[in-house]
XYZ file of C-alpha atoms in Angstrom:
222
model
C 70.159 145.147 87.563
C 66.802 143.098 86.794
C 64.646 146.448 87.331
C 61.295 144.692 88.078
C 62.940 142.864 91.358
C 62.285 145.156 94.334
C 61.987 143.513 97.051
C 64.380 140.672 98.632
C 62.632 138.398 101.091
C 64.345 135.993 103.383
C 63.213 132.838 105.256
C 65.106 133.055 108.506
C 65.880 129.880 110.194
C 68.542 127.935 108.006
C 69.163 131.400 105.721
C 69.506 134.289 108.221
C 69.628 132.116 111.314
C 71.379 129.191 112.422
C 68.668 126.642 114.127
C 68.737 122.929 115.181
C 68.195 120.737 112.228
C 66.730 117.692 114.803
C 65.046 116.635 117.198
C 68.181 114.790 118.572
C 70.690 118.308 118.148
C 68.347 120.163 120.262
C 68.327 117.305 122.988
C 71.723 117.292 122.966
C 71.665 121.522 123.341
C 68.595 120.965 126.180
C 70.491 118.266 128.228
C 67.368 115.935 127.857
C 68.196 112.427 126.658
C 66.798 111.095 123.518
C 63.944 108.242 124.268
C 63.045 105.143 122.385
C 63.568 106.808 119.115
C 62.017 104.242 117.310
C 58.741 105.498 118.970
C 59.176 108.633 118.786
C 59.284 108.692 115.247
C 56.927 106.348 114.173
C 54.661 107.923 111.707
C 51.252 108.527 113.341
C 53.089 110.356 115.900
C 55.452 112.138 113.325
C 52.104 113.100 111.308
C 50.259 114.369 114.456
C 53.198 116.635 115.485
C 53.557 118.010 111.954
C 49.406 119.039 112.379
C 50.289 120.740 115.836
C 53.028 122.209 114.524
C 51.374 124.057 111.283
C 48.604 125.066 113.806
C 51.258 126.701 116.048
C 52.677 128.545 113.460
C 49.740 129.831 112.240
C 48.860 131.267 115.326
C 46.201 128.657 116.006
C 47.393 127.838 119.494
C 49.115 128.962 122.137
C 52.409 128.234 123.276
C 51.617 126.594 126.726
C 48.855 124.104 124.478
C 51.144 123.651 122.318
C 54.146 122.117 124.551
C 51.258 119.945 126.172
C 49.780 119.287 122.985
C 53.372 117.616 121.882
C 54.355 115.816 124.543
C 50.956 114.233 124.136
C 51.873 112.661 120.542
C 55.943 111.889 122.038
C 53.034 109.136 124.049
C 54.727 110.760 127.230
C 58.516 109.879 126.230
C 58.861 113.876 127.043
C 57.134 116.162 129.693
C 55.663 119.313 128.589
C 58.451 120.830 130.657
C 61.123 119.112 128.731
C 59.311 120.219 125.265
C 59.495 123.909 126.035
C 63.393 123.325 126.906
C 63.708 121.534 123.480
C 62.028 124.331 121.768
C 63.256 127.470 123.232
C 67.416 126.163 122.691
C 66.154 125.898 119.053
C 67.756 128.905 118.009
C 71.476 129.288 117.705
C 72.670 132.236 115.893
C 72.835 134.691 113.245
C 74.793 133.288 110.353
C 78.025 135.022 109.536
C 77.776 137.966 107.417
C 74.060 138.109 107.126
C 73.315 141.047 109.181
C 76.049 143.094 106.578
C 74.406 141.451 103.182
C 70.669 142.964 104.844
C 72.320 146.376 105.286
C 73.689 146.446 102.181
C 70.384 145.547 100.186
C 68.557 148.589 102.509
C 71.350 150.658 100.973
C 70.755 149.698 97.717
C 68.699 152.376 95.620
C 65.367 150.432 94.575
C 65.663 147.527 96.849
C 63.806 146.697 99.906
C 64.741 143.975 102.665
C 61.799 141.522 104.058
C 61.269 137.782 106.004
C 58.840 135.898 105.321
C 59.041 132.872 107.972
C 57.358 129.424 109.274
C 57.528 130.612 113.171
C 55.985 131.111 116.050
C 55.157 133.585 119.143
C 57.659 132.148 121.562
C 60.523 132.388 118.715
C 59.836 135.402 117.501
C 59.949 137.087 121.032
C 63.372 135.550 121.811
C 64.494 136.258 118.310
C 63.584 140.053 118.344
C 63.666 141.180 121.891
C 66.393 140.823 124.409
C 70.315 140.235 124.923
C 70.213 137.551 122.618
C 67.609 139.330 119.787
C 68.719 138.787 116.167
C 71.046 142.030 114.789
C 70.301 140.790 111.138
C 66.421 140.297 112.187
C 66.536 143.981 113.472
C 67.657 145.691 110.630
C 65.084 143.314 107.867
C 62.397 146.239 106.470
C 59.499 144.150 106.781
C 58.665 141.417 108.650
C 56.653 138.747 107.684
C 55.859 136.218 109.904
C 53.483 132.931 109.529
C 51.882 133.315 113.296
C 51.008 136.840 112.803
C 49.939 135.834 108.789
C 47.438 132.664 109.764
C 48.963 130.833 106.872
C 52.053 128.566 106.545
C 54.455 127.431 103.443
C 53.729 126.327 101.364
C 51.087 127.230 101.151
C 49.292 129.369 98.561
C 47.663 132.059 100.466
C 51.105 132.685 102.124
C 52.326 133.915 99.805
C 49.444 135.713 98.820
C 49.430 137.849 101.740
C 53.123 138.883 101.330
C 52.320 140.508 98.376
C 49.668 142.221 99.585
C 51.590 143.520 102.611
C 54.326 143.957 100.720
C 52.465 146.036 98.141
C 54.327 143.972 95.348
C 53.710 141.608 92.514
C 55.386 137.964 92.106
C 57.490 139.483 89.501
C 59.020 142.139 92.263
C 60.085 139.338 94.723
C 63.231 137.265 95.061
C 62.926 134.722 97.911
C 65.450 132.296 99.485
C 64.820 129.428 101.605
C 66.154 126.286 102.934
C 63.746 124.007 102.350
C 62.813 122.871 98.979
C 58.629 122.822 99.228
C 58.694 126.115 100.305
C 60.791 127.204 97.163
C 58.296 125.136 94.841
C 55.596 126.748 96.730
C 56.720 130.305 96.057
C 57.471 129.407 92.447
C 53.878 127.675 91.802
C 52.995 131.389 93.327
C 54.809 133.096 90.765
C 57.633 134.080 92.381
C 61.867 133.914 91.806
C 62.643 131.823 94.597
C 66.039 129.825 95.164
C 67.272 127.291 97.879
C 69.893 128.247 100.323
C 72.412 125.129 101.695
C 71.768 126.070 105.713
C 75.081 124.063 105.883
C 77.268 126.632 103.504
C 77.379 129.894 103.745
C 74.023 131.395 103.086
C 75.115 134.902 102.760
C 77.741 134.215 100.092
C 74.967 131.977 98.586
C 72.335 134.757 98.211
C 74.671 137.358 97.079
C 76.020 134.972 93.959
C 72.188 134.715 93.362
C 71.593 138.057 93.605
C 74.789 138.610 90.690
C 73.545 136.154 88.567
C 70.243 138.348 88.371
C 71.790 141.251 87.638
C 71.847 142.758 90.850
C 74.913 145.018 92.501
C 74.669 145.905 96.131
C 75.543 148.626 97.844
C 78.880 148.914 99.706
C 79.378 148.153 103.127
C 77.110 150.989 104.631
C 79.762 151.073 107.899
């Protein structure tokens, strides 16, 4: 085992849970048809959502601004109503396995379990409170998440703040994500960081990572 890693930190939506990857999949899930997509993604309107977006995540605005906010730069294609469908069928599902491979690393002697996630209030209330709350979510020791942080990957100060709530140097954190910038940005920061395929089986994925480091987890704490 690589002593100095103690702490194993997971981005959740594409690694511990199963999300939309489009605009048009969560349509689809909603019920709401897709409109003049040609429009809809032209890039002034792409760019502006991408602003909203990193200011909802950092806990910037609030949800209802938000969903009016959007279907302001969709130039009306969508209601505000029909954006806060769209966004709340976002979620799917736990991956396979996950919640067991988080278990296991609690059980581990010397290892600790964490997120550290690009999210948002709504999100995070449906995705740790309720019938449909996350088991693997539930059982992560510490809980990172952008809204509550200010900050968004991948950006520096992100990171930064993990390791200060953490209590942990770059050298003491393994992260996995889905999406490549954030992995650069937690490497520029320092950190072991490796991409996840959302498509594959993340689990699986992390756990080969975790061998090829040097790292043995617990059994299956039952």
């Amino acid at each position: 085992m690589t002593d100095a890693i103690r702490h194993i930190v997971f981005d959740l939506g594409g690694v511990v849970v199963r999300i939309c990857r489009s605009w048009e999949e969560a349509c689809e899930r909603a019920d709401i048809p897709v409109r003049e997509p040609e429009r809809f993604s032209s890039g002034h309107l792409r760019q502006k959502r991408r602003s909203l977006t990193d200011s909802y995540m950092s806990g910037h605005i609030t949800c209802d601004d938000y969903f009016l906010a959007i279907a302001d730069a969709t130039e009306t294609l969508y209601s505000p109503e029909e954006v806060q469908r769209i966004h709340d069928i976002w979620l799917i599902e736990d991956y396979p396995r996950i919640d067991l491979l988080i278990r296991r690393i609690n059980a581990t002697p010397g290892l600790a379990s964490a997120c550290l996630s690009n999210t948002n209030h709504s999100h995070w209330r449906a995705l740790t409170s309720g019938a449909n709350a996350s088991r693997a979510i539930s059982h992560l020791g510490v809980r990172l998440v952008s809204h509550e942080l200010g900050a968004v990957k991948p950006h520096a100060e992100i990171y930064r703040r993990a390791e200060r709530m953490l209590e942990a140097s770059s050298a003491e954190i393994v992260f996995f994500d889905d999406t490549a910038e954030h992995v650069e940005g937690a490497r520029a920061c320092g950190w072991r960081a490796e991409r996840i395929d959302h498509a594959g089986d993340p689990a699986g994925q992390i756990e080969q990572h975790l061998a090829a480091l040097g790292i043995a987890l617990a059994d299956d704490p039952g």
